[in-house]
PDB file of C-alpha atoms and ligand atoms in Angstrom:
ATOM      1  CA  MET A   1       0.000   0.000   0.000  1.00  0.00           C
ATOM      2  CA  GLU A   2       2.806   2.387   0.994  1.00  0.00           C
ATOM      3  CA  GLU A   3       4.373   2.287  -2.476  1.00  0.00           C
ATOM      4  CA  ALA A   4       1.075   2.631  -4.333  1.00  0.00           C
ATOM      5  CA  LEU A   5       0.223   5.802  -2.425  1.00  0.00           C
ATOM      6  CA  ALA A   6       3.469   7.641  -3.256  1.00  0.00           C
ATOM      7  CA  LEU A   7       2.193   9.634  -6.255  1.00  0.00           C
ATOM      8  CA  TYR A   8      -1.531   9.044  -6.540  1.00  0.00           C
ATOM      9  CA  LEU A   9      -3.318  10.752  -9.433  1.00  0.00           C
ATOM     10  CA  VAL A  10      -6.996  11.557  -8.918  1.00  0.00           C
ATOM     11  CA  THR A  11      -8.599  12.448 -12.235  1.00  0.00           C
ATOM     12  CA  ASN A  12     -10.863  15.331 -13.137  1.00  0.00           C
ATOM     13  CA  ARG A  13     -12.209  15.313 -16.668  1.00  0.00           C
ATOM     14  CA  ASP A  14     -13.476  18.906 -16.653  1.00  0.00           C
ATOM     15  CA  ASN A  15     -13.941  19.957 -20.252  1.00  0.00           C
ATOM     16  CA  LEU A  16     -11.391  17.559 -21.673  1.00  0.00           C
ATOM     17  CA  SER A  17     -12.407  15.425 -24.643  1.00  0.00           C
ATOM     18  CA  ASP A  18     -12.265  11.670 -24.020  1.00  0.00           C
ATOM     19  CA  ASP A  19      -9.220  11.410 -26.286  1.00  0.00           C
ATOM     20  CA  ARG A  20      -7.223  14.116 -24.491  1.00  0.00           C
ATOM     21  CA  PHE A  21      -8.292  12.700 -21.129  1.00  0.00           C
ATOM     22  CA  LEU A  22      -7.071   9.221 -22.064  1.00  0.00           C
ATOM     23  CA  ASP A  23      -3.809  10.708 -23.398  1.00  0.00           C
ATOM     24  CA  ILE A  24      -3.223  12.376 -20.041  1.00  0.00           C
ATOM     25  CA  VAL A  25      -3.896   9.102 -18.236  1.00  0.00           C
ATOM     26  CA  LEU A  26      -1.407   7.353 -20.508  1.00  0.00           C
ATOM     27  CA  GLU A  27       1.250  10.040 -20.121  1.00  0.00           C
ATOM     28  CA  ALA A  28       0.816  10.049 -16.350  1.00  0.00           C
ATOM     29  CA  CYS A  29       1.230   6.245 -16.215  1.00  0.00           C
ATOM     30  CA  GLU A  30       4.291   6.509 -18.433  1.00  0.00           C
ATOM     31  CA  GLY A  31       5.708   9.228 -16.183  1.00  0.00           C
ATOM     32  CA  GLY A  32       5.401   6.922 -13.169  1.00  0.00           C
ATOM     33  CA  ILE A  33       2.265   7.624 -11.123  1.00  0.00           C
ATOM     34  CA  THR A  34       1.878   4.864  -8.565  1.00  0.00           C
ATOM     35  CA  MET A  35      -1.937   4.653  -8.438  1.00  0.00           C
ATOM     36  CA  LEU A  36      -4.878   6.275 -10.259  1.00  0.00           C
ATOM     37  CA  GLN A  37      -8.347   7.124  -8.991  1.00  0.00           C
ATOM     38  CA  LEU A  38     -11.059   7.683 -11.573  1.00  0.00           C
ATOM     39  CA  ARG A  39     -13.283  10.404 -10.128  1.00  0.00           C
ATOM     40  CA  GLU A  40     -16.357  11.174 -12.211  1.00  0.00           C
ATOM     41  CA  LYS A  41     -18.906  13.232 -10.345  1.00  0.00           C
ATOM     42  CA  GLU A  42     -21.003  14.268 -13.337  1.00  0.00           C
ATOM     43  CA  ALA A  43     -20.935  11.214 -15.612  1.00  0.00           C
ATOM     44  CA  SER A  44     -23.945   8.956 -16.119  1.00  0.00           C
ATOM     45  CA  THR A  45     -23.507   5.360 -14.993  1.00  0.00           C
ATOM     46  CA  ASN A  46     -23.061   4.208 -18.569  1.00  0.00           C
ATOM     47  CA  GLU A  47     -20.490   6.921 -19.375  1.00  0.00           C
ATOM     48  CA  PHE A  48     -18.575   6.159 -16.194  1.00  0.00           C
ATOM     49  CA  TYR A  49     -18.569   2.436 -17.004  1.00  0.00           C
ATOM     50  CA  GLU A  50     -17.366   2.917 -20.588  1.00  0.00           C
ATOM     51  CA  LEU A  51     -14.665   5.377 -19.545  1.00  0.00           C
ATOM     52  CA  ALA A  52     -13.525   3.129 -16.702  1.00  0.00           C
ATOM     53  CA  LEU A  53     -13.066   0.226 -19.124  1.00  0.00           C
ATOM     54  CA  LYS A  54     -10.854   2.387 -21.356  1.00  0.00           C
ATOM     55  CA  VAL A  55      -8.830   3.713 -18.432  1.00  0.00           C
ATOM     56  CA  LYS A  56      -8.368   0.178 -17.070  1.00  0.00           C
ATOM     57  CA  LYS A  57      -6.795  -0.953 -20.342  1.00  0.00           C
ATOM     58  CA  ILE A  58      -4.155   1.758 -19.927  1.00  0.00           C
ATOM     59  CA  THR A  59      -3.532   1.357 -16.186  1.00  0.00           C
ATOM     60  CA  ASP A  60      -3.332  -2.445 -16.519  1.00  0.00           C
ATOM     61  CA  SER A  61      -0.713  -2.124 -19.235  1.00  0.00           C
ATOM     62  CA  TYR A  62       1.479  -0.083 -16.839  1.00  0.00           C
ATOM     63  CA  SER A  63       0.554  -2.154 -13.760  1.00  0.00           C
ATOM     64  CA  VAL A  64      -0.830   0.968 -12.101  1.00  0.00           C
ATOM     65  CA  PRO A  65      -3.631   0.084  -9.635  1.00  0.00           C
ATOM     66  CA  LEU A  66      -6.986   1.610 -10.642  1.00  0.00           C
ATOM     67  CA  ILE A  67      -9.314   2.877  -7.919  1.00  0.00           C
ATOM     68  CA  ILE A  68     -12.892   3.991  -8.574  1.00  0.00           C
ATOM     69  CA  ASN A  69     -14.235   6.976  -6.671  1.00  0.00           C
ATOM     70  CA  ASP A  70     -17.493   6.302  -4.776  1.00  0.00           C
ATOM     71  CA  ARG A  71     -19.030   3.733  -7.118  1.00  0.00           C
ATOM     72  CA  VAL A  72     -18.767   0.177  -5.802  1.00  0.00           C
ATOM     73  CA  ASP A  73     -20.922  -1.029  -8.729  1.00  0.00           C
ATOM     74  CA  ILE A  74     -18.484   0.368 -11.317  1.00  0.00           C
ATOM     75  CA  CYS A  75     -15.518  -1.031  -9.390  1.00  0.00           C
ATOM     76  CA  LEU A  76     -17.045  -4.519  -9.465  1.00  0.00           C
ATOM     77  CA  ALA A  77     -18.343  -4.237 -13.029  1.00  0.00           C
ATOM     78  CA  ILE A  78     -14.903  -3.521 -14.489  1.00  0.00           C
ATOM     79  CA  ASP A  79     -12.942  -5.486 -11.863  1.00  0.00           C
ATOM     80  CA  ALA A  80     -10.943  -2.430 -10.799  1.00  0.00           C
ATOM     81  CA  ASP A  81      -8.343  -2.760  -8.054  1.00  0.00           C
ATOM     82  CA  GLY A  82     -10.417  -0.899  -5.508  1.00  0.00           C
ATOM     83  CA  VAL A  83     -12.744   1.883  -4.484  1.00  0.00           C
ATOM     84  CA  HIS A  84     -12.365   5.169  -2.600  1.00  0.00           C
ATOM     85  CA  ILE A  85     -15.279   6.481  -0.542  1.00  0.00           C
ATOM     86  CA  GLY A  86     -16.093   9.676   1.335  1.00  0.00           C
ATOM     87  CA  ASP A  87     -18.541  10.535   4.091  1.00  0.00           C
ATOM     88  CA  ASP A  88     -21.707  10.411   2.002  1.00  0.00           C
ATOM     89  CA  GLU A  89     -21.290   6.895   0.678  1.00  0.00           C
ATOM     90  CA  LEU A  90     -22.147   3.458   2.039  1.00  0.00           C
ATOM     91  CA  PRO A  91     -20.685   2.635   5.461  1.00  0.00           C
ATOM     92  CA  VAL A  92     -17.063   1.500   5.293  1.00  0.00           C
ATOM     93  CA  TRP A  93     -17.870  -1.986   6.630  1.00  0.00           C
ATOM     94  CA  LYS A  94     -20.646  -2.477   4.050  1.00  0.00           C
ATOM     95  CA  THR A  95     -18.328  -1.349   1.247  1.00  0.00           C
ATOM     96  CA  ARG A  96     -15.720  -3.848   2.425  1.00  0.00           C
ATOM     97  CA  GLU A  97     -18.368  -6.583   2.538  1.00  0.00           C
ATOM     98  CA  LEU A  98     -19.420  -5.779  -1.053  1.00  0.00           C
ATOM     99  CA  ILE A  99     -15.937  -5.552  -2.596  1.00  0.00           C
ATOM    100  CA  GLY A 100     -14.533  -8.529  -0.689  1.00  0.00           C
ATOM    101  CA  PRO A 101     -11.243  -8.881   1.152  1.00  0.00           C
ATOM    102  CA  ASP A 102      -8.850  -8.511  -1.771  1.00  0.00           C
ATOM    103  CA  LYS A 103      -9.731  -5.149  -3.281  1.00  0.00           C
ATOM    104  CA  ILE A 104      -8.220  -1.893  -2.031  1.00  0.00           C
ATOM    105  CA  LEU A 105     -10.513   0.294   0.065  1.00  0.00           C
ATOM    106  CA  GLY A 106      -9.631   3.965   0.580  1.00  0.00           C
ATOM    107  CA  VAL A 107     -11.599   6.251   2.861  1.00  0.00           C
ATOM    108  CA  SER A 108     -11.547  10.041   3.250  1.00  0.00           C
ATOM    109  CA  ALA A 109     -10.945  11.058   6.867  1.00  0.00           C
ATOM    110  CA  LYS A 110     -10.638  14.488   8.431  1.00  0.00           C
ATOM    111  CA  THR A 111     -10.436  13.360  12.056  1.00  0.00           C
ATOM    112  CA  VAL A 112      -8.673  10.725  14.145  1.00  0.00           C
ATOM    113  CA  ILE A 113     -12.036   9.210  15.164  1.00  0.00           C
ATOM    114  CA  ARG A 114     -13.191   8.819  11.566  1.00  0.00           C
ATOM    115  CA  GLY A 115      -9.780   7.331  10.714  1.00  0.00           C
ATOM    116  CA  ILE A 116      -9.895   4.788  13.536  1.00  0.00           C
ATOM    117  CA  GLU A 117     -13.455   3.751  12.674  1.00  0.00           C
ATOM    118  CA  ALA A 118     -12.565   3.433   8.988  1.00  0.00           C
ATOM    119  CA  LYS A 119      -9.492   1.316   9.784  1.00  0.00           C
ATOM    120  CA  PHE A 120     -11.517  -0.913  12.095  1.00  0.00           C
ATOM    121  CA  GLU A 121     -14.233  -1.346   9.439  1.00  0.00           C
ATOM    122  CA  GLY A 122     -11.785  -2.388   6.720  1.00  0.00           C
ATOM    123  CA  ALA A 123     -10.080   0.643   5.131  1.00  0.00           C
ATOM    124  CA  ASP A 124      -6.631  -0.027   3.653  1.00  0.00           C
ATOM    125  CA  TYR A 125      -5.624   3.629   3.543  1.00  0.00           C
ATOM    126  CA  LEU A 126      -6.933   7.067   4.477  1.00  0.00           C
ATOM    127  CA  GLY A 127      -7.116  10.150   2.277  1.00  0.00           C
ATOM    128  CA  VAL A 128      -6.684  13.274   4.411  1.00  0.00           C
ATOM    129  CA  GLY A 129      -7.360  16.868   3.329  1.00  0.00           C
ATOM    130  CA  ALA A 130      -7.768  19.298   1.820  1.00  0.00           C
ATOM    131  CA  ILE A 131      -4.463  20.426   3.261  1.00  0.00           C
ATOM    132  CA  TYR A 132      -3.997  23.443   0.995  1.00  0.00           C
ATOM    133  CA  PRO A 133      -6.665  25.563  -0.710  1.00  0.00           C
ATOM    134  CA  THR A 134      -8.046  24.023  -3.860  1.00  0.00           C
ATOM    135  CA  THR A 135     -10.643  24.919  -6.429  1.00  0.00           C
ATOM    136  CA  THR A 136     -11.066  21.307  -7.547  1.00  0.00           C
ATOM    137  CA  LYS A 137     -13.454  20.467  -4.714  1.00  0.00           C
ATOM    138  CA  VAL A 138     -15.575  22.694  -2.508  1.00  0.00           C
ATOM    139  CA  GLN A 139     -14.153  22.472   1.000  1.00  0.00           C
ATOM    140  CA  THR A 140     -15.787  23.691   4.167  1.00  0.00           C
ATOM    141  CA  LYS A 141     -12.592  23.690   6.178  1.00  0.00           C
ATOM    142  CA  LEU A 142      -8.948  22.879   5.479  1.00  0.00           C
ATOM    143  CA  THR A 143      -7.156  20.172   7.449  1.00  0.00           C
ATOM    144  CA  SER A 144      -4.035  21.532   9.150  1.00  0.00           C
ATOM    145  CA  MET A 145      -0.631  19.902   8.994  1.00  0.00           C
ATOM    146  CA  GLU A 146      -0.965  19.227  12.758  1.00  0.00           C
ATOM    147  CA  GLU A 147      -4.295  17.436  12.256  1.00  0.00           C
ATOM    148  CA  LEU A 148      -2.737  15.429   9.421  1.00  0.00           C
ATOM    149  CA  LYS A 149       0.190  14.351  11.621  1.00  0.00           C
ATOM    150  CA  GLN A 150      -2.185  13.453  14.449  1.00  0.00           C
ATOM    151  CA  ILE A 151      -4.126  11.146  12.120  1.00  0.00           C
ATOM    152  CA  VAL A 152      -0.883   9.524  10.898  1.00  0.00           C
ATOM    153  CA  ASP A 153       0.402   9.011  14.455  1.00  0.00           C
ATOM    154  CA  GLU A 154      -2.801   7.893  16.137  1.00  0.00           C
ATOM    155  CA  VAL A 155      -4.565   5.822  13.478  1.00  0.00           C
ATOM    156  CA  LYS A 156      -1.437   4.034  12.258  1.00  0.00           C
ATOM    157  CA  SER A 157      -2.866   3.370   8.787  1.00  0.00           C
ATOM    158  CA  PRO A 158      -1.229   4.397   5.519  1.00  0.00           C
ATOM    159  CA  VAL A 159      -2.209   8.018   4.851  1.00  0.00           C
ATOM    160  CA  VAL A 160      -2.189   9.993   1.618  1.00  0.00           C
ATOM    161  CA  ALA A 161      -2.477  13.791   1.774  1.00  0.00           C
ATOM    162  CA  ILE A 162      -4.710  15.650  -0.704  1.00  0.00           C
ATOM    163  CA  GLY A 163      -5.733  19.167  -1.633  1.00  0.00           C
ATOM    164  CA  GLY A 164      -3.784  21.932  -3.342  1.00  0.00           C
ATOM    165  CA  ILE A 165      -0.632  19.836  -3.584  1.00  0.00           C
ATOM    166  CA  LYS A 166       1.883  21.163  -6.086  1.00  0.00           C
ATOM    167  CA  GLU A 167       5.572  20.980  -6.904  1.00  0.00           C
ATOM    168  CA  GLU A 168       6.199  23.955  -4.598  1.00  0.00           C
ATOM    169  CA  ASN A 169       4.673  22.442  -1.440  1.00  0.00           C
ATOM    170  CA  ILE A 170       5.409  18.696  -1.603  1.00  0.00           C
ATOM    171  CA  LEU A 171       8.451  19.051   0.633  1.00  0.00           C
ATOM    172  CA  SER A 172       6.248  20.584   3.344  1.00  0.00           C
ATOM    173  CA  PHE A 173       5.109  16.985   4.009  1.00  0.00           C
ATOM    174  CA  SER A 174       8.636  15.894   4.974  1.00  0.00           C
ATOM    175  CA  GLY A 175       8.546  14.334   8.421  1.00  0.00           C
ATOM    176  CA  SER A 176       4.724  14.144   8.441  1.00  0.00           C
ATOM    177  CA  GLY A 177       4.715  10.369   8.055  1.00  0.00           C
ATOM    178  CA  VAL A 178       2.377  10.361   5.041  1.00  0.00           C
ATOM    179  CA  SER A 179       2.846   7.535   2.533  1.00  0.00           C
ATOM    180  CA  GLY A 180       2.356   9.896  -0.370  1.00  0.00           C
ATOM    181  CA  VAL A 181       0.379  12.643  -2.046  1.00  0.00           C
ATOM    182  CA  SER A 182      -2.845  12.636  -4.057  1.00  0.00           C
ATOM    183  CA  ILE A 183      -2.917  15.197  -6.831  1.00  0.00           C
ATOM    184  CA  VAL A 184      -5.573  16.379  -9.300  1.00  0.00           C
ATOM    185  CA  SER A 185      -4.981  19.695 -11.079  1.00  0.00           C
ATOM    186  CA  GLU A 186      -1.197  19.919 -10.867  1.00  0.00           C
ATOM    187  CA  ILE A 187      -1.073  16.835 -13.116  1.00  0.00           C
ATOM    188  CA  MET A 188      -4.333  17.072 -15.084  1.00  0.00           C
ATOM    189  CA  GLN A 189      -3.625  20.661 -16.101  1.00  0.00           C
ATOM    190  CA  ALA A 190       0.114  20.348 -16.653  1.00  0.00           C
ATOM    191  CA  LYS A 191       1.415  21.562 -20.012  1.00  0.00           C
ATOM    192  CA  GLU A 192       3.716  18.548 -20.202  1.00  0.00           C
ATOM    193  CA  VAL A 193       2.304  15.715 -18.144  1.00  0.00           C
ATOM    194  CA  PRO A 194       5.265  13.271 -18.306  1.00  0.00           C
ATOM    195  CA  THR A 195       7.786  15.940 -17.273  1.00  0.00           C
ATOM    196  CA  LYS A 196       5.511  17.124 -14.456  1.00  0.00           C
ATOM    197  CA  VAL A 197       5.005  13.579 -13.150  1.00  0.00           C
ATOM    198  CA  LEU A 198       8.753  12.864 -13.203  1.00  0.00           C
ATOM    199  CA  LYS A 199       9.446  16.063 -11.239  1.00  0.00           C
ATOM    200  CA  LEU A 200       6.686  15.281  -8.708  1.00  0.00           C
ATOM    201  CA  LYS A 201       8.028  11.736  -8.261  1.00  0.00           C
ATOM    202  CA  GLU A 202      11.482  13.049  -7.552  1.00  0.00           C
ATOM    203  CA  LEU A 203      10.081  15.432  -4.936  1.00  0.00           C
ATOM    204  CA  VAL A 204       7.969  12.699  -3.293  1.00  0.00           C
ATOM    205  CA  GLU A 205      11.062  10.508  -2.986  1.00  0.00           C
ATOM    206  CA  LYS A 206      12.966  13.399  -1.403  1.00  0.00           C
ATOM    207  CA  MET A 207      10.035  14.113   0.920  1.00  0.00           C
ATOM    208  CA  LYS A 208       9.887  10.489   2.063  1.00  0.00           C
ATOM    209  CA  MET A 209      13.638  10.274   2.674  1.00  0.00           C
ATOM    210  CA  LYS A 210      13.236  12.834   5.444  1.00  0.00           C
ATOM    211  CA  ASP A 211      10.659  10.763   7.372  1.00  0.00           C
TER     212      ASP A 211
HETATM  213  N1  LIG B   1     -10.583  15.818  -1.802  1.00  0.00           N
HETATM  214  C1  LIG B   1     -10.098  16.743  -0.974  1.00  0.00           C
HETATM  215  S1  LIG B   1      -9.386  18.003  -1.799  1.00  0.00           S
HETATM  216  C2  LIG B   1      -9.692  17.294  -3.295  1.00  0.00           C
HETATM  217  C3  LIG B   1     -10.368  16.097  -3.116  1.00  0.00           C
HETATM  218  C4  LIG B   1     -10.828  15.194  -4.179  1.00  0.00           C
HETATM  219  C5  LIG B   1      -9.302  17.896  -4.597  1.00  0.00           C
HETATM  220  C6  LIG B   1      -7.833  18.110  -4.730  1.00  0.00           C
HETATM  221  O1  LIG B   1      -7.556  18.654  -5.998  1.00  0.00           O
HETATM  222  P1  LIG B   1      -6.242  19.449  -6.348  1.00  0.00           P
HETATM  223  O2  LIG B   1      -6.501  19.994  -7.726  1.00  0.00           O
HETATM  224  O3  LIG B   1      -5.094  18.499  -6.330  1.00  0.00           O
HETATM  225  O4  LIG B   1      -6.120  20.552  -5.351  1.00  0.00           O
END
């Protein structure tokens, strides 16, 4: 789990055509992302399913684990590697029951209590944030670096930080104990995706050396 969380791309299709979107996925895999989460908030079930099948072909060919945001049905339908859920989805234990013991289950957690419950109910890793301001997702409140460290120390589950993470602030996670960073716009909107991913990977490795 630790290794897969190092540089975790969460997608955002925005106004991208399917072709450009799939090119970005391919370039990001080539550049060395360690896991990919397909996050489709607006797509119909059929669109999500069709897109997930195409993305899976790419991620499988690079052996990059594919995680589906929220939708257990899509995860099972395409035999993805796992699912990531937030607060508004099925309970963690029910999600684990549905996906079985072998698939990866990620859970968003903003507090130690939520993290402990999620771990107890079957989460493999926790996504914590937003740490820095972001326009990708509406956030009521940011999670501080102190709160992030508290979750890492007290829950003792692999943790990936998310929210506003860019080249310039990756090293601020040095010593925090996180297993990696989850990134949307810094990769999805990069002018040159492979170069950006290589640079981010280098920084994540540097960040983890200081733990
Ligand atoms: N959950 C918390 S913040 C966020 C999600 C999905 C979006 C992060 O996007 P970006 O563009 O990397 O700031």
